[in-house]
Short mmCIF file of C-alpha atoms and ligand atoms in Angstrom, two decimals:
data_model
loop_
_atom_site.label_atom_id
_atom_site.label_comp_id
_atom_site.label_asym_id
_atom_site.label_seq_id
_atom_site.Cartn_x
_atom_site.Cartn_y
_atom_site.Cartn_z
CA MET A 1 0.00 0.00 0.00
CA PRO A 2 1.46 3.39 -0.85
CA LYS A 3 2.52 5.54 2.04
CA VAL A 4 -0.16 8.16 1.50
CA LEU A 5 -2.98 5.68 1.75
CA SER A 6 -1.70 4.14 4.91
CA GLN A 7 -2.12 7.53 6.54
CA SER A 8 -5.23 8.93 8.11
CA ALA A 9 -6.86 12.09 6.90
CA PRO A 10 -6.47 14.81 9.48
CA SER A 11 -9.16 14.13 12.07
CA GLN A 12 -10.87 11.67 9.70
CA THR A 13 -11.26 7.96 9.26
CA PRO A 14 -8.24 6.21 7.69
CA VAL A 15 -8.82 5.75 3.98
CA SER A 16 -8.27 2.02 3.97
CA SER A 17 -10.76 1.26 6.73
CA PRO A 18 -14.29 0.49 5.58
CA ALA A 19 -15.96 2.98 7.93
CA PRO A 20 -19.53 3.97 7.07
CA GLU A 21 -19.70 7.13 5.05
CA PRO A 22 -22.45 9.65 4.48
CA ARG A 23 -24.20 9.04 1.18
CA LEU A 24 -23.31 12.52 -0.05
CA PRO A 25 -20.41 14.22 1.70
CA SER A 26 -21.23 17.78 2.69
CA PRO A 27 -19.68 20.43 0.48
CA LEU A 28 -16.74 22.58 1.49
CA PRO A 29 -17.83 26.04 2.68
CA ALA A 30 -16.62 28.02 -0.35
CA PRO A 31 -17.37 26.64 -3.82
CA PRO A 32 -14.13 26.33 -5.77
CA THR A 33 -13.91 28.16 -9.06
CA THR A 34 -11.99 27.66 -12.27
CA GLN A 35 -9.42 30.17 -13.40
CA ALA A 36 -12.13 31.74 -15.51
CA GLY A 37 -14.18 32.20 -12.37
CA VAL A 38 -16.94 29.84 -13.45
CA PRO A 39 -18.03 27.88 -10.38
CA VAL A 40 -17.53 24.13 -10.56
CA PRO A 41 -20.85 22.52 -9.63
CA ASP A 42 -21.26 19.67 -7.20
CA CYS A 43 -20.71 16.56 -9.21
CA ASP A 44 -20.26 12.82 -9.38
CA VAL A 45 -17.91 11.44 -12.00
CA ILE A 46 -18.79 7.85 -12.83
CA VAL A 47 -16.09 6.10 -14.85
CA PHE A 48 -17.13 2.94 -16.71
CA GLY A 49 -13.91 1.03 -17.32
CA GLY A 50 -12.72 2.52 -14.06
CA THR A 51 -9.92 0.01 -13.53
CA GLY A 52 -8.75 0.07 -17.15
CA ASP A 53 -5.65 1.50 -18.76
CA LEU A 54 -7.11 4.91 -19.63
CA ALA A 55 -8.68 5.42 -16.22
CA MET A 56 -5.52 4.51 -14.36
CA ARG A 57 -3.04 6.23 -16.65
CA LYS A 58 -4.95 9.40 -17.44
CA LEU A 59 -8.34 9.98 -15.82
CA LEU A 60 -7.57 9.35 -12.16
CA PRO A 61 -4.27 11.27 -12.25
CA ALA A 62 -6.08 14.13 -14.01
CA LEU A 63 -8.82 14.22 -11.38
CA TRP A 64 -6.21 14.09 -8.63
CA HIS A 65 -4.37 17.09 -10.06
CA ARG A 66 -7.58 19.10 -10.36
CA ASP A 67 -8.50 18.17 -6.80
CA ARG A 68 -5.06 19.14 -5.56
CA GLU A 69 -5.50 22.52 -7.25
CA GLY A 70 -8.74 22.93 -5.29
CA GLN A 71 -11.04 22.67 -8.30
CA LEU A 72 -13.21 19.77 -7.20
CA PRO A 73 -16.03 20.72 -4.85
CA GLY A 74 -15.76 19.10 -1.42
CA SER A 75 -18.68 16.79 -2.12
CA ALA A 76 -17.45 15.57 -5.52
CA ARG A 77 -17.23 11.79 -5.83
CA ILE A 78 -15.48 9.57 -8.32
CA ILE A 79 -17.20 6.25 -8.84
CA ALA A 80 -15.33 3.61 -10.79
CA VAL A 81 -17.45 0.97 -12.46
CA SER A 82 -15.83 -2.24 -13.65
CA ARG A 83 -16.29 -5.98 -13.68
CA SER A 84 -13.60 -6.56 -11.07
CA GLU A 85 -14.70 -7.63 -7.62
CA ALA A 86 -13.11 -4.68 -5.86
CA SER A 87 -14.32 -2.91 -2.73
CA ASP A 88 -13.92 0.85 -2.28
CA THR A 89 -10.86 0.10 -0.19
CA ASP A 90 -9.31 -2.13 -2.85
CA TYR A 91 -9.93 0.53 -5.45
CA ARG A 92 -8.44 3.28 -3.33
CA ASP A 93 -5.36 1.13 -2.91
CA GLN A 94 -5.18 0.49 -6.67
CA VAL A 95 -5.36 4.20 -7.40
CA GLY A 96 -2.89 4.92 -4.64
CA ALA A 97 -0.42 2.53 -6.23
CA VAL A 98 -0.70 4.40 -9.53
CA VAL A 99 -1.04 8.01 -8.44
CA GLY A 100 0.54 7.78 -4.98
CA PRO A 101 4.21 7.64 -6.07
CA ALA A 102 3.87 11.04 -7.76
CA VAL A 103 2.36 12.65 -4.66
CA ALA A 104 4.73 15.04 -2.92
CA THR A 105 5.16 14.71 0.84
CA ASP A 106 3.38 17.99 1.48
CA ASP A 107 0.42 16.82 -0.62
CA GLU A 108 -0.26 13.69 1.37
CA ALA A 109 -3.21 15.11 3.30
CA ALA A 110 -4.72 16.30 0.02
CA PHE A 111 -4.26 12.86 -1.46
CA VAL A 112 -5.98 11.22 1.47
CA ARG A 113 -8.91 13.59 0.91
CA PHE A 114 -8.87 12.62 -2.80
CA ALA A 115 -8.85 8.92 -1.95
CA HIS A 116 -11.97 9.46 0.17
CA ARG A 117 -13.82 10.55 -2.95
CA LEU A 118 -13.21 7.17 -4.64
CA HIS A 119 -15.75 4.37 -4.78
CA HIS A 120 -15.97 1.18 -6.78
CA VAL A 121 -19.03 -0.60 -8.13
CA THR A 122 -18.78 -4.08 -9.63
CA LEU A 123 -20.97 -4.23 -12.70
CA ASP A 124 -21.05 -6.13 -15.97
CA ALA A 125 -22.66 -3.77 -18.47
CA THR A 126 -22.67 -6.28 -21.33
CA GLY A 127 -25.86 -8.06 -20.26
CA GLU A 128 -29.52 -7.05 -20.27
CA PRO A 129 -29.92 -3.38 -19.34
CA ALA A 130 -29.99 -2.89 -15.60
CA ARG A 131 -30.21 -6.65 -14.82
CA ASP A 132 -26.79 -6.91 -13.21
CA PRO A 133 -26.93 -6.31 -9.41
CA GLY A 134 -24.24 -3.65 -9.92
CA TRP A 135 -26.93 -1.34 -11.32
CA SER A 136 -28.74 -1.29 -7.96
CA ALA A 137 -25.45 -0.64 -6.18
CA LEU A 138 -24.80 2.29 -8.49
CA THR A 139 -28.36 3.54 -8.05
CA ASP A 140 -28.00 3.36 -4.26
CA LEU A 141 -24.80 5.33 -4.40
CA LEU A 142 -26.31 8.04 -6.59
CA ARG A 143 -29.67 8.21 -4.81
CA GLY A 144 -30.61 11.69 -3.66
CA GLY A 145 -28.10 13.35 -5.95
CA ASP A 146 -30.34 14.41 -8.83
CA GLU A 147 -29.40 18.05 -8.34
CA ARG A 148 -25.74 17.27 -8.87
CA VAL A 149 -23.98 17.14 -12.22
CA ARG A 150 -23.49 13.51 -13.22
CA VAL A 151 -20.67 12.75 -15.60
CA PHE A 152 -20.79 9.23 -17.03
CA TYR A 153 -17.37 8.68 -18.55
CA LEU A 154 -17.41 5.66 -20.86
CA ALA A 155 -13.75 4.59 -20.96
CA THR A 156 -14.79 1.33 -22.60
CA ALA A 157 -14.87 -0.21 -26.05
CA PRO A 158 -17.28 1.69 -28.34
CA GLN A 159 -19.46 -1.44 -28.60
CA LEU A 160 -20.51 -0.76 -25.01
CA PHE A 161 -21.55 2.87 -25.45
CA GLY A 162 -25.09 1.88 -26.46
CA PRO A 163 -25.60 -0.87 -23.84
CA VAL A 164 -24.24 1.29 -21.00
CA SER A 165 -26.43 4.22 -22.04
CA ARG A 166 -29.50 1.96 -22.09
CA GLY A 167 -28.50 0.50 -18.73
CA LEU A 168 -28.25 3.98 -17.23
CA GLN A 169 -31.65 4.86 -18.61
CA ALA A 170 -33.26 1.64 -17.40
CA ALA A 171 -31.81 2.24 -13.94
CA GLY A 172 -33.32 5.74 -13.96
CA LEU A 173 -29.92 7.37 -13.55
CA VAL A 174 -30.04 9.83 -16.43
CA THR A 175 -31.07 13.26 -15.16
CA PRO A 176 -31.22 16.62 -16.99
CA LEU A 177 -27.86 17.41 -15.37
CA SER A 178 -26.24 14.21 -16.66
CA ARG A 179 -23.50 14.19 -19.28
CA VAL A 180 -21.95 11.26 -21.07
CA VAL A 181 -18.35 11.26 -22.25
CA LEU A 182 -17.47 8.97 -25.17
CA GLU A 183 -13.85 8.04 -25.71
CA LYS A 184 -12.54 7.83 -29.25
CA PRO A 185 -12.69 6.05 -31.56
CA ILE A 186 -16.47 6.33 -31.91
CA GLY A 187 -17.03 3.14 -33.87
CA TRP A 188 -14.77 1.56 -36.44
CA ASP A 189 -16.36 2.94 -39.63
CA LEU A 190 -19.10 5.35 -40.65
CA ALA A 191 -21.97 2.91 -40.22
CA SER A 192 -20.90 1.82 -36.73
CA ALA A 193 -20.30 5.44 -35.69
CA ARG A 194 -23.82 6.35 -36.84
CA ALA A 195 -25.30 3.34 -35.07
CA ILE A 196 -23.47 4.17 -31.82
CA ASN A 197 -24.45 7.83 -32.05
CA ASP A 198 -28.07 6.75 -32.61
CA GLU A 199 -28.03 4.39 -29.64
CA VAL A 200 -26.52 6.96 -27.32
CA GLY A 201 -28.82 9.60 -28.80
CA GLU A 202 -31.88 7.61 -27.71
CA VAL A 203 -30.85 8.20 -24.12
CA PHE A 204 -28.91 11.46 -24.11
CA ASP A 205 -29.63 14.69 -25.92
CA GLU A 206 -26.75 15.79 -28.22
CA SER A 207 -26.06 18.66 -25.80
CA GLN A 208 -25.32 16.05 -23.11
CA VAL A 209 -22.87 14.05 -25.25
CA PHE A 210 -19.17 14.91 -24.95
CA ARG A 211 -17.05 13.06 -27.55
CA ILE A 212 -13.55 13.49 -26.30
CA ASP A 213 -10.41 13.88 -28.37
CA HIS A 214 -7.67 14.59 -25.87
CA TYR A 215 -5.50 16.31 -28.48
CA LEU A 216 -7.93 19.23 -28.32
CA GLY A 217 -7.05 19.70 -24.64
CA LYS A 218 -3.31 19.94 -25.19
CA GLU A 219 -1.76 23.29 -24.30
CA THR A 220 -0.09 23.83 -27.65
CA VAL A 221 -3.19 22.85 -29.55
CA GLN A 222 -5.17 25.48 -27.69
CA ASN A 223 -2.34 27.86 -28.31
CA LEU A 224 -2.78 27.32 -32.02
CA LEU A 225 -6.14 29.09 -31.74
CA VAL A 226 -4.52 31.94 -29.84
CA LEU A 227 -1.59 32.12 -32.22
CA ARG A 228 -3.89 32.34 -35.21
CA PHE A 229 -6.64 34.53 -33.84
CA ALA A 230 -5.01 36.76 -31.20
CA ASN A 231 -2.22 37.96 -33.51
CA THR A 232 -2.57 39.91 -36.72
CA LEU A 233 0.73 38.74 -38.13
CA LEU A 234 -0.14 35.28 -39.37
CA GLU A 235 -3.67 35.49 -40.67
CA PRO A 236 -2.91 37.52 -43.85
CA LEU A 237 -0.28 34.90 -44.76
CA TRP A 238 -2.40 31.91 -43.82
CA ASN A 239 -3.41 30.78 -47.30
CA SER A 240 -2.26 29.25 -50.55
CA SER A 241 -0.60 32.48 -51.72
CA TRP A 242 2.04 32.22 -49.00
CA ILE A 243 1.95 28.67 -47.68
CA ASP A 244 3.57 25.89 -49.67
CA HIS A 245 2.37 22.95 -47.58
CA VAL A 246 1.53 21.76 -44.07
CA GLN A 247 2.88 18.72 -42.21
CA ILE A 248 1.24 17.16 -39.18
CA THR A 249 3.18 14.46 -37.36
CA ALA A 250 2.39 12.41 -34.25
CA ALA A 251 5.30 10.02 -33.78
CA GLU A 252 5.63 7.68 -30.83
CA THR A 253 8.46 5.48 -29.62
CA VAL A 254 6.13 3.20 -27.65
CA GLY A 255 4.66 0.06 -29.12
CA THR A 256 1.14 -1.18 -28.53
CA GLY A 257 2.06 -2.91 -25.25
CA ASP A 258 -0.88 -3.98 -23.08
CA ARG A 259 -3.34 -2.39 -25.49
CA SER A 260 -2.54 -4.67 -28.40
CA GLY A 261 -5.94 -6.39 -28.08
CA TYR A 262 -7.73 -3.11 -28.74
CA TYR A 263 -5.11 -1.81 -31.15
CA ASP A 264 -5.12 -4.81 -33.44
CA GLY A 265 -8.81 -4.26 -34.20
CA SER A 266 -8.16 -0.59 -34.79
CA GLY A 267 -4.80 0.32 -36.37
CA ALA A 268 -3.17 3.71 -36.75
CA LEU A 269 -5.75 5.17 -39.14
CA ARG A 270 -8.65 4.63 -36.75
CA ASP A 271 -6.61 5.20 -33.60
CA MET A 272 -4.85 8.44 -34.54
CA VAL A 273 -5.66 9.80 -38.01
CA GLN A 274 -9.48 9.73 -38.04
CA ASN A 275 -9.53 11.77 -34.85
CA HIS A 276 -6.35 13.41 -33.47
CA LEU A 277 -4.63 14.26 -36.74
CA LEU A 278 -7.79 15.38 -38.51
CA GLN A 279 -8.71 17.57 -35.55
CA LEU A 280 -5.28 19.24 -35.73
CA LEU A 281 -5.73 19.71 -39.45
CA CYS A 282 -9.10 21.35 -38.79
CA LEU A 283 -7.61 23.83 -36.33
CA VAL A 284 -4.89 24.77 -38.82
CA ALA A 285 -7.23 25.08 -41.78
CA MET A 286 -10.48 26.43 -40.36
CA GLU A 287 -11.77 29.93 -40.96
CA PRO A 288 -11.76 32.28 -37.96
CA PRO A 289 -14.94 31.54 -35.99
CA GLY A 290 -17.13 34.52 -35.06
CA ARG A 291 -16.61 33.68 -31.40
CA LEU A 292 -15.20 30.88 -29.31
CA ASP A 293 -18.43 29.21 -28.39
CA ARG A 294 -19.65 25.65 -28.52
CA ASP A 295 -20.96 25.73 -32.06
CA ALA A 296 -19.00 28.45 -33.85
CA VAL A 297 -15.70 26.54 -33.58
CA ARG A 298 -17.25 23.18 -34.38
CA ASP A 299 -19.12 24.60 -37.39
CA GLU A 300 -15.82 25.82 -38.83
CA LYS A 301 -14.06 22.50 -38.18
CA LEU A 302 -16.92 20.65 -39.85
CA LYS A 303 -16.55 22.78 -42.99
CA VAL A 304 -12.88 21.75 -43.20
CA LEU A 305 -13.72 18.06 -42.87
CA GLN A 306 -16.35 18.42 -45.57
CA ALA A 307 -13.83 20.17 -47.84
CA LEU A 308 -11.18 17.42 -47.60
CA ARG A 309 -10.44 15.98 -50.99
CA PRO A 310 -12.25 12.62 -51.10
CA MET A 311 -9.91 9.64 -51.41
CA ALA A 312 -10.90 7.95 -54.64
CA ALA A 313 -9.84 4.33 -55.13
CA GLY A 314 -6.80 5.36 -57.21
CA ASP A 315 -5.75 7.98 -54.64
CA VAL A 316 -5.35 5.47 -51.84
CA ALA A 317 -2.37 3.76 -53.46
CA ARG A 318 -0.87 7.07 -54.57
CA CYS A 319 -1.53 9.24 -51.51
CA THR A 320 -1.30 6.88 -48.54
CA VAL A 321 1.33 4.59 -47.03
CA ARG A 322 0.67 2.12 -44.27
CA GLY A 323 3.34 0.30 -42.36
CA GLN A 324 3.93 -2.10 -39.53
CA TYR A 325 6.98 -2.28 -37.27
CA ARG A 326 9.34 -5.21 -37.21
CA ALA A 327 11.93 -5.89 -34.52
CA GLY A 328 14.48 -3.13 -34.03
CA ALA A 329 15.92 -0.90 -31.34
CA VAL A 330 14.36 2.14 -29.69
CA ASP A 331 16.56 4.34 -27.52
CA GLY A 332 19.26 1.70 -27.74
CA GLU A 333 16.98 -1.08 -26.41
CA PRO A 334 16.04 -4.02 -28.63
CA VAL A 335 12.28 -4.32 -29.11
CA PRO A 336 10.21 -7.04 -30.78
CA GLY A 337 8.12 -6.59 -33.88
CA TYR A 338 4.38 -5.92 -33.74
CA SER A 339 3.29 -9.47 -34.58
CA THR A 340 5.65 -10.94 -31.98
CA GLU A 341 4.19 -8.59 -29.35
CA LEU A 342 0.70 -9.53 -30.42
CA GLY A 343 1.52 -13.24 -30.53
CA THR A 344 0.07 -13.76 -33.98
CA LEU A 345 0.49 -12.53 -37.53
CA SER A 346 -1.56 -9.46 -38.32
CA ASP A 347 -2.09 -6.97 -41.12
CA THR A 348 -2.95 -4.08 -38.80
CA GLU A 349 -1.03 -0.91 -39.59
CA THR A 350 1.06 0.76 -36.90
CA PHE A 351 2.10 3.59 -39.22
CA VAL A 352 0.26 5.82 -41.68
CA ALA A 353 1.47 8.63 -43.89
CA LEU A 354 -0.84 10.38 -46.29
CA LYS A 355 -1.36 13.42 -48.38
CA THR A 356 -4.62 15.31 -48.61
CA GLU A 357 -5.96 18.72 -49.61
CA VAL A 358 -8.58 21.10 -48.31
CA GLN A 359 -10.61 22.00 -51.34
CA ASN A 360 -11.61 25.58 -50.75
CA TRP A 361 -10.55 29.07 -51.79
CA ARG A 362 -8.03 29.53 -48.98
CA TRP A 363 -6.18 26.23 -49.35
CA ALA A 364 -6.53 25.21 -53.01
CA GLY A 365 -3.34 23.50 -54.14
CA VAL A 366 -1.72 23.32 -50.66
CA PRO A 367 -0.94 19.72 -49.72
CA PHE A 368 -1.42 18.60 -46.12
CA TYR A 369 0.91 15.71 -45.25
CA LEU A 370 -0.07 13.65 -42.20
CA ARG A 371 1.93 10.89 -40.55
CA THR A 372 1.75 8.91 -37.36
CA GLY A 373 3.30 5.73 -36.11
CA LYS A 374 4.40 3.63 -33.20
CA ARG A 375 7.95 2.49 -32.40
CA LEU A 376 9.49 5.28 -34.44
CA HIS A 377 12.92 6.77 -33.84
CA LYS A 378 11.66 9.60 -31.63
CA ARG A 379 8.59 10.85 -29.86
CA THR A 380 7.38 14.06 -31.36
CA SER A 381 4.07 15.67 -32.24
CA GLU A 382 4.24 18.77 -34.34
CA ILE A 383 2.54 20.92 -36.92
CA VAL A 384 4.82 22.41 -39.56
CA VAL A 385 3.57 25.24 -41.73
CA GLN A 386 6.00 25.65 -44.59
CA PHE A 387 5.91 29.05 -46.28
CA LYS A 388 6.86 29.60 -49.92
CA PRO A 389 10.38 30.67 -50.87
CA VAL A 390 11.14 34.34 -51.56
CA PRO A 391 10.00 35.23 -55.09
CA HIS A 392 13.39 36.70 -56.01
CA SER A 393 16.74 36.48 -54.24
CA VAL A 394 18.89 39.57 -53.84
CA PHE A 395 21.63 37.30 -52.47
CA PRO A 396 22.48 35.38 -55.62
CA GLU A 397 25.66 33.78 -54.21
CA GLN A 398 23.71 32.60 -51.19
CA THR A 399 20.67 31.26 -52.96
CA GLY A 400 21.67 27.69 -52.12
CA GLN A 401 21.64 28.51 -48.39
CA MET A 402 18.22 30.11 -48.46
CA ILE A 403 15.51 28.18 -46.67
CA ALA A 404 11.91 29.29 -46.86
CA ASN A 405 10.26 30.41 -43.60
CA ARG A 406 8.72 27.67 -41.56
CA LEU A 407 6.48 27.77 -38.50
CA VAL A 408 6.92 24.73 -36.26
CA ILE A 409 4.39 24.19 -33.51
CA HIS A 410 5.77 21.55 -31.21
CA LEU A 411 2.94 19.90 -29.31
CA GLN A 412 5.15 17.52 -27.34
CA PRO A 413 7.61 16.96 -25.88
CA ASN A 414 9.14 20.41 -25.18
CA GLU A 415 6.14 22.50 -26.14
CA SER A 416 7.24 25.40 -28.31
CA VAL A 417 6.46 27.58 -31.29
CA ARG A 418 9.42 28.25 -33.56
CA LEU A 419 9.54 30.45 -36.61
CA LEU A 420 12.46 29.64 -38.83
CA MET A 421 13.91 32.83 -40.40
CA MET A 422 16.91 33.54 -42.58
CA THR A 423 19.50 35.64 -40.75
CA LYS A 424 22.98 36.98 -41.41
CA GLU A 425 25.74 35.05 -39.75
CA PRO A 426 27.66 37.55 -37.58
CA GLY A 427 31.11 38.72 -38.70
CA PRO A 428 32.86 40.34 -41.62
CA GLY A 429 33.73 38.65 -44.89
CA GLY A 430 30.54 39.18 -46.83
CA LEU A 431 26.97 38.23 -46.24
CA ARG A 432 26.65 34.68 -45.08
CA LEU A 433 23.04 33.63 -44.58
CA ARG A 434 21.90 31.10 -42.04
CA PRO A 435 18.49 29.85 -40.93
CA ALA A 436 17.73 30.38 -37.24
CA PRO A 437 14.50 30.09 -35.27
CA LEU A 438 12.65 32.71 -33.28
CA ASN A 439 11.83 30.42 -30.43
CA LEU A 440 8.93 30.60 -28.01
CA SER A 441 9.65 27.77 -25.60
CA PHE A 442 6.72 27.33 -23.24
CA ALA A 443 8.89 25.97 -20.44
CA ASP A 444 11.31 28.92 -20.64
CA THR A 445 8.53 31.48 -20.99
CA PHE A 446 5.97 30.17 -18.55
CA GLY A 447 8.01 27.66 -16.55
CA THR A 448 5.01 25.89 -15.05
CA ARG A 449 3.70 22.36 -15.04
CA PHE A 450 1.44 22.01 -18.07
CA PRO A 451 -1.79 20.33 -17.06
CA ASP A 452 -2.49 17.12 -18.91
CA ALA A 453 -5.12 17.50 -21.64
CA TYR A 454 -7.53 15.32 -19.67
CA GLU A 455 -7.47 17.73 -16.72
CA ARG A 456 -8.86 20.59 -18.77
CA LEU A 457 -11.31 18.45 -20.70
CA LEU A 458 -12.72 16.72 -17.62
CA MET A 459 -13.37 20.07 -15.97
CA ASP A 460 -14.99 21.32 -19.19
CA VAL A 461 -17.41 18.38 -19.02
CA VAL A 462 -18.26 19.11 -15.40
CA ARG A 463 -18.86 22.76 -16.26
CA GLY A 464 -20.86 21.77 -19.36
CA ASN A 465 -18.63 23.41 -21.97
CA PRO A 466 -18.54 21.27 -25.14
CA THR A 467 -16.46 23.63 -27.34
CA LEU A 468 -13.43 21.32 -27.31
CA PHE A 469 -15.44 18.15 -27.87
CA MET A 470 -16.41 16.60 -31.18
CA ARG A 471 -19.95 17.00 -32.33
CA ARG A 472 -21.75 14.08 -33.94
CA ASP A 473 -21.57 15.58 -37.44
CA GLU A 474 -17.80 16.14 -37.11
CA VAL A 475 -17.14 12.53 -36.11
CA GLU A 476 -19.27 11.24 -38.95
CA ALA A 477 -17.67 13.60 -41.50
CA ALA A 478 -14.23 12.37 -40.38
CA TRP A 479 -15.31 8.75 -40.87
CA GLU A 480 -16.82 9.58 -44.25
CA TRP A 481 -13.44 10.84 -45.39
CA ALA A 482 -11.33 8.10 -43.72
CA GLU A 483 -13.41 5.06 -44.62
CA PRO A 484 -12.43 4.88 -48.33
CA ILE A 485 -8.80 4.58 -47.21
CA LEU A 486 -9.67 1.49 -45.17
CA HIS A 487 -11.60 0.06 -48.14
CA GLY A 488 -8.73 0.85 -50.50
CA TRP A 489 -6.24 -0.97 -48.29
CA GLN A 490 -8.56 -3.94 -47.90
CA GLY A 491 -9.24 -4.08 -51.63
CA SER A 492 -5.56 -3.96 -52.56
CA GLY A 493 -4.81 -7.07 -50.52
CA GLU A 494 -1.34 -5.67 -49.90
CA PRO A 495 0.07 -6.05 -46.40
CA PRO A 496 1.42 -2.99 -44.58
CA ARG A 497 4.99 -2.08 -45.48
CA PRO A 498 7.50 -3.25 -42.91
CA TYR A 499 9.76 -0.80 -41.05
CA HIS A 500 12.28 -1.47 -38.34
CA ALA A 501 11.42 -0.20 -34.87
CA GLY A 502 13.51 2.86 -34.10
CA THR A 503 13.44 4.24 -37.67
CA PRO A 504 11.30 7.04 -39.15
CA GLY A 505 8.91 4.52 -40.78
CA PRO A 506 8.74 2.84 -44.18
CA ALA A 507 10.82 4.28 -47.03
CA ALA A 508 7.61 4.72 -49.02
CA ALA A 509 6.52 7.44 -46.56
CA ILE A 510 9.63 9.41 -47.41
CA ALA A 511 8.99 8.85 -51.10
CA LEU A 512 5.38 10.08 -50.66
CA ILE A 513 6.56 13.60 -49.87
CA GLU A 514 9.80 13.57 -51.87
CA ARG A 515 7.88 12.82 -55.06
CA ASP A 516 6.46 16.33 -54.65
CA GLY A 517 9.93 17.84 -54.22
CA ARG A 518 9.48 18.26 -50.44
CA THR A 519 10.88 16.57 -47.33
CA TRP A 520 9.58 15.71 -43.88
CA HIS A 521 10.70 18.21 -41.30
CA GLU A 522 13.43 17.06 -38.90
CA ASP A 523 14.44 19.11 -35.86
CA HIS A 524 18.13 19.09 -36.70
CA GLU A 525 17.46 21.30 -39.72
CA GLU A 526 17.11 24.20 -37.32
CA GLU A 527 20.00 26.01 -35.75
CA PRO A 528 19.92 26.97 -32.06
CA SER A 529 17.57 29.82 -31.21
CA LEU A 530 18.52 33.46 -31.72
C1 BG6 B 601 -4.48 7.75 -27.96
C2 BG6 B 601 -4.21 6.54 -28.80
O1 BG6 B 601 -5.70 8.34 -28.33
O2 BG6 B 601 -3.43 8.69 -28.13
C3 BG6 B 601 -2.88 5.93 -28.41
O3 BG6 B 601 -5.24 5.60 -28.60
C4 BG6 B 601 -1.78 6.96 -28.49
O4 BG6 B 601 -2.56 4.83 -29.25
C5 BG6 B 601 -2.16 8.21 -27.72
O5 BG6 B 601 -0.61 6.39 -27.93
C6 BG6 B 601 -1.17 9.31 -27.95
O6 BG6 B 601 -1.47 10.37 -27.08
P1 BG6 B 601 -0.34 11.37 -26.62
O7 BG6 B 601 -1.08 12.37 -25.80
O8 BG6 B 601 0.67 10.59 -25.86
O9 BG6 B 601 0.23 11.94 -27.88
#
């Protein structure tokens, strides 16, 4: 048991002892507020899949950090729902083992308070709605709390979104103040996404449905909106007259690990491209919304998705590359290939690179190159906006050294925005030109801990702000565009191209961009900051 959980709360019952608790803890005297001053309502967060990978790795740590910052009201409860036969005490210990090691000594009392918020309900949601005895246990726990915000977070396979929603309805747990959070991917193709949205829509109104894409909660992704719309500098250049192309990369060094069961039925296109990468593309390409409210932003993103050049059958072979990692070495450590990790041969892709276009007045003729993969040579997520070269060089002897301006938005790690400029190398002996970045490093400038994306998004759900969540029509438009790629791959019968773990992916991905006379951006092309 972690040290923090073996301690007692100041003048309270020890966390690990099963002492009787009031059904609804009484709130703290002063309601906590967000930074924006919007009060956080009393709430219960009910996590289906509460012992799973996402809950343990992301959701519980996120809730802990928000609680530690004083954002959760005193009466807030976190109720994990899973099939495991765990008591509240067992669950608190499980969470303590995951979150506890990161708790600083002076936070221990706060962590004990957090642990008191945790409950566990054993429930199998796959059966007949509300038949499992777990539904009565959940109902008992929530009884009397209809005036509180209820967040049902479905951190489960998408096949369960419908059954869980029906179960909640049958148990009478859906109130006007209830919200449901659906983890991506929503379905595995357009038809399944529609069916899931329909099923959930029979229970929850669209305004109660929060489809989460955690990339939208990342600091640098939010900063993209600020960069574009709180500065006058970029917007006049943000079009096909000045921009040559855009690259969006989400590269990981990790493999599929414990998630290979889920991942093998999904693959990189469904896992990363259909949602995270397309959402980033939308934020780069969308028109300025009239205001930052729930629908204005999502309306603009939808227009981008609808303007993506459809992938015709012939385009799939020409404009996409899929790959799968073989054994190799990452960070000097040997790692097995995907099929060895999975324990069976598979044609699931762990890498995708593709080229698309946004067919509208602003972006006509500007290619957008997207790539993502697992077990690559480095972890990096970035958006690169490559400007066009100068129309005429007044430095004829230096023309070979001239590099066109490039804006690099580094989402992770080392969040930064860098604008690559040509500069004069200091010293006499003629004009020697050299590219160097204007560098806005978030760590150097703000020097704070950046909250994990889930922290912001979870609080947005509790406060009822859906601006950063995907609307039904967005998800379906994204599937409509992505599905022909899946069909094209299936129809071709070709297996994914192999690449060694620890490399930048299959050679064909490099050829995809080099055919157009361009190259993928690599950090080392940039000199140290000015
Ligand atoms: C998840 C995918 O949505 O995003 C994972 O399911 C992926 O496969 C993860 O590893 C990447 O997120 P991040 O925040 O680490 O870039």
